[in-house]
Coordinates of N, CA and C and ligand atoms in Angstrom, one line a residue:
X1 N -9.8 73.3 3.7 CA -11.0 74.1 3.4 C -10.7 75.6 3.1
X2 N -9.6 76.1 3.7 CA -9.1 77.4 3.4 C -7.7 77.3 2.8
X3 N -7.5 77.8 1.6 CA -6.1 77.7 1.1 C -5.8 79.0 0.4
X4 N -4.7 79.6 0.9 CA -4.1 80.9 0.4 C -2.9 80.5 -0.4
X5 N -2.9 80.9 -1.7 CA -1.7 80.7 -2.5 C -1.2 82.0 -3.0
X6 N -0.2 82.5 -2.3 CA 0.4 83.8 -2.6 C -0.5 84.9 -2.5
X7 N -1.5 84.8 -1.5 CA -2.5 85.8 -1.4 C -1.9 87.1 -0.8
X8 N -2.1 88.2 -1.4 CA -1.7 89.5 -0.9 C -2.7 90.6 -1.1
X9 N -2.7 91.6 -0.3 CA -3.6 92.7 -0.5 C -2.9 94.0 -0.3
X10 N -2.9 94.9 -1.3 CA -2.4 96.2 -1.2 C -3.5 97.2 -1.3
X11 N -3.7 98.0 -0.3 CA -4.7 99.1 -0.4 C -4.2 100.1 -1.3
X12 N -5.0 100.6 -2.2 CA -4.5 101.5 -3.3 C -3.9 102.8 -2.8
X13 N -4.4 103.4 -1.7 CA -3.9 104.7 -1.2 C -4.4 105.8 -2.0
X14 N -3.7 106.9 -2.2 CA -2.2 107.0 -1.9 C -2.0 107.3 -0.5
X15 N -0.9 106.9 0.1 CA 0.1 106.0 -0.6 C -0.4 104.6 -0.4
X16 N 0.0 103.7 -1.4 CA -0.4 102.3 -1.3 C 0.1 101.7 0.0
X17 N -0.7 100.8 0.6 CA -0.3 100.1 1.8 C -0.4 98.6 1.6
X18 N 0.8 98.0 1.7 CA 0.9 96.5 1.5 C 0.5 95.8 2.8
X19 N -0.9 95.7 3.0 CA -1.4 95.3 4.3 C -1.2 93.8 4.5
X20 N -1.2 93.0 3.4 CA -1.0 91.6 3.4 C 0.0 91.2 2.4
X21 N 1.2 90.7 2.8 CA 2.2 90.4 1.8 C 2.0 89.0 1.3
X22 N 2.5 88.6 0.2 CA 2.1 87.3 -0.4 C 2.3 86.1 0.6
X23 N 1.2 85.4 0.9 CA 1.3 84.4 1.9 C 0.5 83.1 1.5
X24 N 1.0 82.1 2.2 CA 0.5 80.7 2.0 C -0.2 80.3 3.3
X25 N -1.3 79.6 3.2 CA -1.9 79.1 4.4 C -2.9 78.0 4.0
X26 N -2.8 77.0 4.8 CA -3.8 75.9 4.6 C -4.4 75.6 6.0
X27 N -5.7 75.7 6.0 CA -6.5 75.4 7.2 C -7.5 74.3 6.8
X28 N -7.4 73.2 7.5 CA -8.3 72.0 7.2 C -9.6 72.1 7.9
X29 N -10.6 71.4 7.4 CA -11.9 71.4 8.0 C -11.8 70.9 9.5
X30 N -12.5 71.6 10.3 CA -12.5 71.2 11.7 C -11.3 71.7 12.6
X31 N -10.5 72.5 12.0 CA -9.4 73.1 12.8 C -9.9 74.2 13.6
X32 N -9.2 74.5 14.8 CA -9.4 75.7 15.6 C -8.2 76.5 15.6
X33 N -8.2 77.6 14.8 CA -7.0 78.4 14.6 C -7.2 79.8 15.3
X34 N -6.2 80.2 16.0 CA -6.2 81.6 16.5 C -5.2 82.4 15.7
X35 N -5.6 83.7 15.5 CA -4.7 84.6 14.7 C -4.3 85.7 15.6
X36 N -3.0 85.8 15.8 CA -2.5 86.9 16.7 C -1.5 87.8 16.0
X37 N -1.4 89.0 16.6 CA -0.5 89.9 16.0 C -0.8 91.3 16.6
X38 N 0.2 92.2 16.6 CA 0.0 93.5 17.1 C -1.0 94.3 16.3
X39 N -1.4 95.4 16.8 CA -2.4 96.3 16.1 C -1.7 96.8 14.8
X40 N -2.4 96.8 13.8 CA -1.9 97.3 12.5 C -1.1 96.3 11.7
X41 N -1.1 95.1 12.2 CA -0.2 94.1 11.6 C -0.9 93.4 10.3
X42 N -2.2 93.6 10.2 CA -2.9 93.0 9.1 C -3.9 92.0 9.4
X43 N -4.3 91.9 10.7 CA -5.3 90.8 11.1 C -6.6 91.0 10.5
X44 N -7.1 92.3 10.6 CA -8.4 92.5 10.0 C -8.4 92.4 8.5
X45 N -7.4 92.8 7.9 CA -7.2 92.6 6.4 C -7.3 91.1 6.1
X46 N -6.6 90.3 6.9 CA -6.6 88.8 6.7 C -8.1 88.3 6.9
X47 N -8.7 88.8 7.9 CA -10.1 88.3 8.2 C -11.0 88.7 7.0
X48 N -10.9 89.9 6.5 CA -11.7 90.4 5.4 C -11.5 89.6 4.2
X49 N -10.3 89.2 3.9 CA -10.0 88.3 2.8 C -10.6 86.9 3.0
X50 N -10.3 86.3 4.2 CA -10.7 85.0 4.5 C -12.2 84.9 4.5
X51 N -12.9 86.0 4.9 CA -14.3 86.1 5.0 C -15.0 86.6 3.7
X52 N -14.2 86.7 2.6 CA -14.8 87.1 1.3 C -15.4 88.5 1.4
X53 N -15.0 89.3 2.3 CA -15.5 90.7 2.4 C -14.6 91.6 1.5
X54 N -13.4 91.2 1.2 CA -12.4 91.9 0.4 C -11.7 90.9 -0.5
X55 N -11.3 91.3 -1.7 CA -10.6 90.4 -2.6 C -9.2 90.7 -2.6
X56 N -8.3 89.6 -2.6 CA -6.9 89.9 -2.7 C -6.5 90.6 -3.9
X57 N -5.4 91.3 -3.9 CA -5.0 92.0 -5.1 C -3.9 91.1 -5.8
X58 N -3.5 90.0 -5.2 CA -2.7 89.1 -5.8 C -2.9 87.7 -5.2
X59 N -2.6 86.7 -6.0 CA -2.7 85.3 -5.5 C -4.1 84.8 -5.6
X60 N -4.3 83.5 -5.1 CA -5.6 83.0 -5.2 C -6.0 82.4 -3.8
X61 N -7.3 82.5 -3.5 CA -7.9 82.0 -2.3 C -8.9 81.0 -2.6
X62 N -8.7 79.8 -2.2 CA -9.6 78.7 -2.4 C -10.4 78.4 -1.1
X63 N -11.7 78.4 -1.2 CA -12.6 78.1 0.0 C -13.3 76.8 -0.4
X64 N -13.1 75.8 0.4 CA -13.8 74.5 0.0 C -13.5 74.1 -1.4
X65 N -12.3 74.4 -1.9 CA -11.9 74.0 -3.2 C -12.3 75.0 -4.3
X66 N -13.1 76.0 -3.9 CA -13.6 76.9 -4.9 C -12.6 78.1 -5.1
X67 N -12.1 78.4 -6.3 CA -11.2 79.5 -6.5 C -12.1 80.8 -6.4
X68 N -12.1 81.5 -5.3 CA -13.0 82.6 -5.1 C -12.7 83.8 -6.0
X69 N -11.4 83.9 -6.5 CA -11.0 85.0 -7.3 C -11.7 84.9 -8.7
X70 N -12.2 83.8 -9.0 CA -12.8 83.6 -10.4 C -14.3 83.9 -10.4
X71 N -14.8 84.1 -9.2 CA -16.2 84.3 -9.1 C -16.7 85.7 -9.3
X72 N -17.8 85.9 -10.0 CA -18.3 87.3 -10.1 C -18.8 87.7 -8.7
X73 N -18.9 89.0 -8.5 CA -19.3 89.5 -7.1 C -20.5 88.8 -6.5
X74 N -21.5 88.7 -7.3 CA -22.8 88.1 -6.7 C -22.5 86.7 -6.2
X75 N -21.8 85.9 -7.0 CA -21.5 84.5 -6.6 C -20.6 84.5 -5.3
X76 N -19.7 85.5 -5.2 CA -18.9 85.5 -4.0 C -19.7 85.9 -2.8
X77 N -20.6 86.8 -3.0 CA -21.5 87.2 -1.9 C -22.4 86.0 -1.4
X78 N -22.9 85.2 -2.4 CA -23.7 84.1 -2.1 C -22.9 83.0 -1.4
X79 N -21.6 82.8 -1.8 CA -20.8 81.9 -1.2 C -20.5 82.3 0.3
X80 N -20.3 83.5 0.5 CA -20.0 84.0 1.8 C -21.2 83.8 2.7
X81 N -22.4 84.0 2.2 CA -23.7 83.8 2.9 C -23.9 82.4 3.3
X82 N -23.5 81.5 2.4 CA -23.7 80.1 2.7 C -22.7 79.4 3.6
X83 N -21.4 79.9 3.5 CA -20.3 79.1 4.1 C -19.7 79.8 5.3
X84 N -19.9 81.1 5.5 CA -19.2 81.8 6.5 C -20.1 82.5 7.5
X85 N -19.8 82.2 8.8 CA -20.5 82.9 9.9 C -19.5 83.9 10.5
X86 N -20.0 85.1 10.8 CA -19.1 86.1 11.4 C -19.5 86.4 12.8
X87 N -18.5 86.6 13.7 CA -18.8 87.0 15.0 C -17.8 88.2 15.3
X88 N -18.4 89.3 15.8 CA -17.5 90.5 16.0 C -17.4 90.9 17.5
X89 N -16.5 91.7 17.8 CA -16.3 92.2 19.2 C -17.6 92.8 19.7
X90 N -18.1 93.8 19.0 CA -19.4 94.4 19.4 C -20.5 93.6 18.7
X91 N -21.5 93.2 19.4 CA -22.3 92.1 19.0 C -23.2 92.4 17.8
X92 N -23.5 93.7 17.5 CA -24.3 94.1 16.4 C -25.7 93.5 16.5
X93 N -26.3 93.5 17.6 CA -27.7 93.0 17.7 C -28.6 94.2 17.6
X94 N -29.8 93.9 17.1 CA -30.8 94.9 17.1 C -31.4 95.1 18.4
X95 N -31.4 96.3 19.0 CA -31.8 96.4 20.5 C -33.2 96.2 20.8
X96 N -34.1 96.4 19.8 CA -35.6 96.3 20.1 C -36.1 95.0 19.6
X97 N -35.3 94.1 19.2 CA -35.7 92.7 18.7 C -35.3 91.7 19.7
X98 N -36.1 90.7 19.9 CA -35.8 89.6 20.8 C -34.6 88.8 20.3
X99 N -34.0 88.0 21.2 CA -32.9 87.1 20.8 C -33.3 86.3 19.6
X100 N -34.5 85.7 19.7 CA -35.0 84.8 18.6 C -35.1 85.6 17.3
X101 N -35.7 86.8 17.4 CA -35.8 87.6 16.1 C -34.4 88.0 15.6
X102 N -33.5 88.4 16.5 CA -32.2 88.7 16.0 C -31.6 87.6 15.2
X103 N -31.8 86.4 15.7 CA -31.2 85.2 15.0 C -31.9 84.9 13.7
X104 N -33.3 85.0 13.8 CA -34.0 84.6 12.6 C -33.9 85.6 11.5
X105 N -33.7 86.9 11.8 CA -33.5 87.9 10.8 C -32.3 87.7 9.9
X106 N -31.4 86.9 10.4 CA -30.2 86.7 9.6 C -30.5 85.8 8.4
X107 N -31.7 85.2 8.4 CA -32.1 84.4 7.3 C -33.1 85.1 6.4
X108 N -33.3 86.4 6.7 CA -34.4 87.2 6.0 C -34.2 87.1 4.4
X109 N -33.0 87.2 4.0 CA -32.8 87.3 2.5 C -32.4 85.9 2.0
X110 N -32.8 84.9 2.6 CA -32.5 83.6 2.1 C -33.8 82.9 1.6
X111 N -33.7 81.7 1.1 CA -34.9 81.1 0.6 C -35.6 80.3 1.7
X112 N -35.1 80.4 2.9 CA -35.8 79.7 4.0 C -37.2 80.3 4.3
X113 N -38.3 79.6 4.2 CA -39.6 80.2 4.5 C -39.7 80.7 6.0
X114 N -40.5 81.6 6.2 CA -40.6 82.3 7.5 C -40.8 81.4 8.7
X115 N -41.7 80.4 8.6 CA -42.0 79.5 9.7 C -40.7 78.7 10.0
X116 N -40.1 78.3 9.0 CA -38.9 77.5 9.1 C -37.7 78.3 9.7
X117 N -37.7 79.6 9.4 CA -36.7 80.5 10.0 C -36.8 80.5 11.5
X118 N -38.0 80.5 12.0 CA -38.2 80.6 13.5 C -37.7 79.2 14.1
X119 N -38.0 78.1 13.4 CA -37.6 76.8 14.0 C -36.0 76.8 14.0
X120 N -35.4 77.2 12.9 CA -34.0 77.2 12.8 C -33.4 78.1 13.8
X121 N -34.0 79.3 14.0 CA -33.4 80.2 15.0 C -33.5 79.6 16.4
X122 N -34.6 79.0 16.7 CA -34.7 78.3 18.0 C -33.6 77.2 18.2
X123 N -33.4 76.5 17.2 CA -32.4 75.4 17.2 C -31.0 76.0 17.5
X124 N -30.7 77.2 16.8 CA -29.4 77.8 16.9 C -29.3 78.4 18.4
X125 N -30.4 78.9 18.9 CA -30.3 79.4 20.3 C -30.1 78.2 21.3
X126 N -30.7 77.1 21.0 CA -30.4 75.9 21.8 C -29.0 75.5 21.7
X127 N -28.4 75.5 20.5 CA -27.0 75.2 20.3 C -26.1 76.0 21.2
X128 N -26.4 77.3 21.4 CA -25.6 78.1 22.2 C -26.0 78.2 23.7
X129 N -27.0 77.3 24.0 CA -27.5 77.2 25.4 C -28.3 78.4 25.9
X130 N -29.1 79.0 24.9 CA -29.9 80.2 25.3 C -31.3 80.0 25.0
X131 N -31.8 78.8 24.8 CA -33.2 78.6 24.4 C -34.2 79.3 25.3
X132 N -33.8 79.3 26.6 CA -34.8 79.8 27.6 C -34.8 81.4 27.6
X133 N -33.8 82.0 26.9 CA -33.8 83.5 26.8 C -34.2 84.0 25.5
X134 N -34.9 83.1 24.7 CA -35.2 83.4 23.3 C -36.1 84.7 23.2
X135 N -36.9 85.0 24.2 CA -37.8 86.2 24.1 C -37.2 87.4 24.6
X136 N -36.0 87.4 25.2 CA -35.4 88.6 25.8 C -34.8 89.5 24.7
X137 N -34.9 90.8 25.0 CA -34.2 91.8 24.1 C -32.7 91.9 24.6
X138 N -31.8 92.3 23.7 CA -30.4 92.3 24.1 C -30.1 93.0 25.5
X139 N -30.8 94.1 25.7 CA -30.6 94.9 26.9 C -30.9 94.1 28.2
X140 N -31.6 93.0 28.1 CA -31.9 92.2 29.3 C -30.9 91.0 29.4
X141 N -29.9 91.0 28.5 CA -29.0 89.9 28.5 C -27.6 90.3 29.0
X142 N -26.9 89.4 29.6 CA -25.5 89.8 29.9 C -24.6 89.9 28.7
X143 N -23.4 90.4 28.8 CA -22.6 90.5 27.6 C -22.3 89.2 27.0
X144 N -22.0 88.2 27.9 CA -21.7 86.9 27.4 C -22.9 86.3 26.6
X145 N -24.1 86.5 27.2 CA -25.3 86.0 26.5 C -25.6 86.7 25.2
X146 N -25.3 88.0 25.1 CA -25.4 88.7 23.9 C -24.5 88.1 22.8
X147 N -23.3 87.8 23.2 CA -22.3 87.3 22.3 C -22.8 85.9 21.8
X148 N -23.4 85.2 22.8 CA -24.0 83.8 22.4 C -25.1 84.0 21.4
X149 N -25.9 85.0 21.5 CA -27.0 85.3 20.5 C -26.3 85.6 19.2
X150 N -25.2 86.4 19.2 CA -24.5 86.8 18.0 C -23.9 85.5 17.3
X151 N -23.5 84.6 18.2 CA -22.9 83.3 17.6 C -24.0 82.5 17.0
X152 N -25.2 82.4 17.7 CA -26.3 81.7 17.2 C -26.7 82.3 15.8
X153 N -26.7 83.6 15.7 CA -27.0 84.3 14.4 C -26.0 83.8 13.4
X154 N -24.7 83.7 13.8 CA -23.7 83.3 12.8 C -23.9 81.9 12.4
X155 N -24.4 81.0 13.3 CA -24.6 79.6 13.0 C -25.8 79.2 12.2
X156 N -26.8 80.1 12.3 CA -28.1 79.8 11.8 C -28.1 79.4 10.3
X157 N -27.2 80.0 9.5 CA -27.1 79.7 8.1 C -26.3 78.5 7.9
X158 N -25.9 77.7 8.9 CA -25.1 76.5 8.8 C -23.9 76.7 8.0
X159 N -23.0 77.6 8.5 CA -21.7 77.8 7.8 C -20.8 76.7 8.0
X160 N -19.8 76.6 7.1 CA -18.7 75.6 7.4 C -17.5 76.3 8.1
X161 N -17.5 77.6 8.1 CA -16.4 78.3 8.8 C -17.0 79.4 9.7
X162 N -16.5 79.5 10.9 CA -16.9 80.5 11.8 C -15.7 81.5 12.0
X163 N -15.8 82.7 11.6 CA -14.7 83.7 11.7 C -15.0 84.7 12.8
X164 N -14.2 84.7 13.8 CA -14.5 85.6 15.0 C -13.4 86.6 15.1
X165 N -13.8 87.9 15.2 CA -12.9 89.0 15.4 C -13.0 89.5 16.8
X166 N -12.0 89.2 17.6 CA -12.0 89.6 19.1 C -13.3 89.3 19.7
X167 N -13.8 88.1 19.7 CA -15.1 87.8 20.2 C -15.3 88.1 21.7
X168 N -14.2 88.1 22.4 CA -14.3 88.4 23.9 C -13.8 89.8 24.3
X169 N -13.5 90.6 23.3 CA -13.0 91.9 23.5 C -13.8 92.8 24.4
X170 N -15.1 92.6 24.4 CA -16.0 93.5 25.2 C -16.5 92.8 26.5
X171 N -15.9 91.7 26.8 CA -16.5 90.9 27.9 C -15.5 90.8 29.1
X172 N -16.1 90.7 30.3 CA -15.3 90.4 31.5 C -14.9 89.0 31.5
X173 N -14.0 88.6 32.4 CA -13.4 87.3 32.3 C -14.4 86.2 32.4
X174 N -15.4 86.3 33.2 CA -16.4 85.2 33.4 C -17.2 85.0 32.1
X175 N -17.7 86.1 31.5 CA -18.4 86.0 30.3 C -17.5 85.6 29.1
X176 N -16.3 86.1 29.1 CA -15.4 85.6 28.1 C -15.2 84.1 28.1
X177 N -15.0 83.6 29.3 CA -14.8 82.2 29.5 C -16.0 81.4 28.9
X178 N -17.2 81.9 29.2 CA -18.4 81.1 28.7 C -18.4 81.1 27.1
X179 N -18.0 82.3 26.6 CA -18.0 82.3 25.1 C -16.9 81.4 24.5
X180 N -15.8 81.4 25.2 CA -14.7 80.5 24.7 C -15.0 79.1 24.9
X181 N -15.7 78.7 25.9 CA -16.2 77.3 26.1 C -17.1 77.0 25.0
X182 N -18.0 77.9 24.6 CA -18.9 77.6 23.5 C -18.1 77.4 22.2
X183 N -17.1 78.2 21.9 CA -16.4 78.0 20.7 C -15.6 76.7 20.7
X184 N -15.1 76.3 21.9 CA -14.5 75.0 22.1 C -15.5 73.9 21.7
X185 N -16.7 74.0 22.2 CA -17.8 73.0 22.0 C -18.1 72.9 20.5
X186 N -18.2 74.1 19.8 CA -18.5 74.1 18.4 C -17.4 73.4 17.6
X187 N -16.2 73.7 18.0 CA -15.1 73.1 17.4 C -15.1 71.5 17.6
X188 N -15.4 71.1 18.8 CA -15.5 69.7 19.1 C -16.6 69.0 18.2
X189 N -17.6 69.8 18.0 CA -18.7 69.3 17.1 C -18.4 69.3 15.6
X190 N -17.2 69.8 15.3 CA -16.8 69.7 13.9 C -16.6 71.0 13.1
X191 N -17.0 72.1 13.8 CA -16.9 73.4 13.1 C -15.5 73.8 12.9
X192 N -15.2 74.5 11.8 CA -13.9 75.1 11.6 C -14.0 76.5 12.2
X193 N -13.1 76.8 13.1 CA -13.2 78.1 13.8 C -11.9 78.8 13.7
X194 N -12.0 80.1 13.3 CA -10.8 81.0 13.3 C -11.1 82.2 14.2
X195 N -10.2 82.5 15.1 CA -10.5 83.6 16.1 C -9.3 84.5 16.0
X196 N -9.6 85.8 15.7 CA -8.6 86.8 15.8 C -8.6 87.4 17.2
X197 N -7.4 87.5 17.8 CA -7.4 88.0 19.2 C -6.0 88.6 19.5
X198 N -6.0 89.5 20.5 CA -4.7 89.9 21.0 C -4.5 89.5 22.4
X199 N -5.5 88.6 22.8 CA -5.5 88.2 24.2 C -4.8 86.8 24.3
X200 N -3.7 86.7 25.0 CA -2.9 85.5 25.0 C -3.7 84.3 25.6
X201 N -4.6 84.6 26.5 CA -5.4 83.5 27.1 C -6.3 82.9 26.0
X202 N -6.9 83.8 25.2 CA -7.8 83.3 24.1 C -6.9 82.5 23.1
X203 N -5.7 83.1 22.8 CA -4.9 82.5 21.8 C -4.5 81.1 22.2
X204 N -4.4 80.9 23.5 CA -3.9 79.6 24.0 C -5.0 78.5 23.7
X205 N -6.3 78.9 23.5 CA -7.4 78.0 23.2 C -7.2 77.3 21.9
X206 N -6.6 78.0 20.9 CA -6.5 77.5 19.6 C -5.5 76.3 19.6
X207 N -5.8 75.3 18.8 CA -4.9 74.2 18.7 C -3.7 74.6 17.8
X208 N -3.9 75.7 17.1 CA -2.9 76.2 16.2 C -3.0 77.7 16.2
X209 N -1.8 78.3 16.2 CA -1.8 79.8 16.2 C -1.0 80.3 15.0
X210 N -1.7 81.2 14.3 CA -1.1 81.8 13.1 C -0.7 83.2 13.6
X211 N 0.5 83.7 13.3 CA 0.9 85.0 13.7 C 0.9 85.9 12.5
X212 N 0.5 87.2 12.7 CA 0.6 88.2 11.7 C 1.5 89.3 12.1
X213 N 2.5 89.6 11.3 CA 3.5 90.6 11.7 C 3.8 91.4 10.4
X214 N 3.6 92.7 10.4 CA 3.9 93.5 9.2 C 3.3 92.8 7.9
X215 N 2.1 92.3 8.0 CA 1.5 91.8 6.8 C 1.9 90.4 6.4
X216 N 2.8 89.8 7.2 CA 3.2 88.4 6.9 C 2.6 87.4 7.9
X217 N 2.2 86.3 7.3 CA 1.6 85.2 8.2 C 2.8 84.3 8.6
X218 N 2.7 83.9 9.8 CA 3.7 82.9 10.3 C 3.0 81.9 11.2
X219 N 3.7 81.0 11.7 CA 3.0 79.9 12.5 C 3.8 79.8 13.8
X220 N 3.0 79.8 14.9 CA 3.6 79.6 16.2 C 3.5 78.2 16.6
X221 N 4.6 77.6 16.8 CA 4.6 76.1 17.2 C 4.3 76.0 18.7
X222 N 3.3 75.1 19.0 CA 2.9 75.0 20.4 C 4.1 74.7 21.3
X223 N 4.1 75.3 22.5 CA 5.2 75.1 23.5 C 5.3 73.6 24.0
Ligands
ADP301 P1 -4.9 94.9 12.4 O1 -6.3 94.4 12.2 O2 -3.9 93.9 12.7 O3 -4.9 96.1 13.4 P2 -5.3 96.0 9.7 O4 -5.5 94.8 8.8 O5 -6.5 96.8 10.1 O6 -4.5 95.5 11.0 O7 -4.3 97.0 9.0 C1 -3.1 96.6 8.3 C2 -2.5 97.8 7.7 O8 -3.3 98.3 6.6 C3 -2.3 99.0 8.6 O9 -1.1 99.7 8.3 C4 -3.5 99.9 8.3 O10 -3.2 101.2 8.5 C5 -3.7 99.6 6.8 N1 -5.1 99.7 6.3 C6 -6.2 99.1 6.8 N2 -7.3 99.4 6.1 C7 -6.9 100.2 5.2 C8 -7.6 100.9 4.1 N3 -8.9 100.7 3.9 N4 -6.9 101.7 3.3 C9 -5.5 101.9 3.5 N5 -4.8 101.3 4.5 C10 -5.5 100.5 5.3

């Protein structure tokens, strides 16, 4: 579902920074991959390219068989909206909106009618085990619950790929564990999950670990 063929990204600068060196990668549907590497190694750059937020300066990136480099900007944005769900370290929830509204607002600019958006948002909250907290604003939720709302928001568009950037970075160990269990469950249900992390415990959850070092992708073979 994700295929990098000689994908590279050089930030123009000056001075130019070769943040991602030409790399090959194949991630199949339903895989759970963790991405690890030291700070500044190119993990965010990798995530931005994989998430269609940034275009490679060389090579081609195929998502579900679609050569994304050939798409005009609008088509690439539409593809991102349909296929990719993002989860970030800081949850980016609207503080004065309920969990349900935060999730349903993710569909605001889609063709899903309003009434249907609420039904879908409820389903997504159920999926993350938070249906009973649908009416709560983020300030009334624990960190782990907030991240679950953010995950529900990422899922509501029914993406084929969930891209998570340090999803437990702001959580204590108990809340982190609940979020990781949820990601495990989603993976078991068939979702393709990629998690960027510098946390060895999180990395160990992945069935496959990709390493990033000085802009190069590598593979860590399980012990
Ligand atoms: P990580 O996420 O692993 O910390 P990044 O992908 O953010 O690493 O950064 C990789 C390299 O690219 C670093 O040397 C960083 O300084 C550089 N970099 C990141 N973003 C930009 C940018 N917009 N312009 C120039 N250089 C950048």
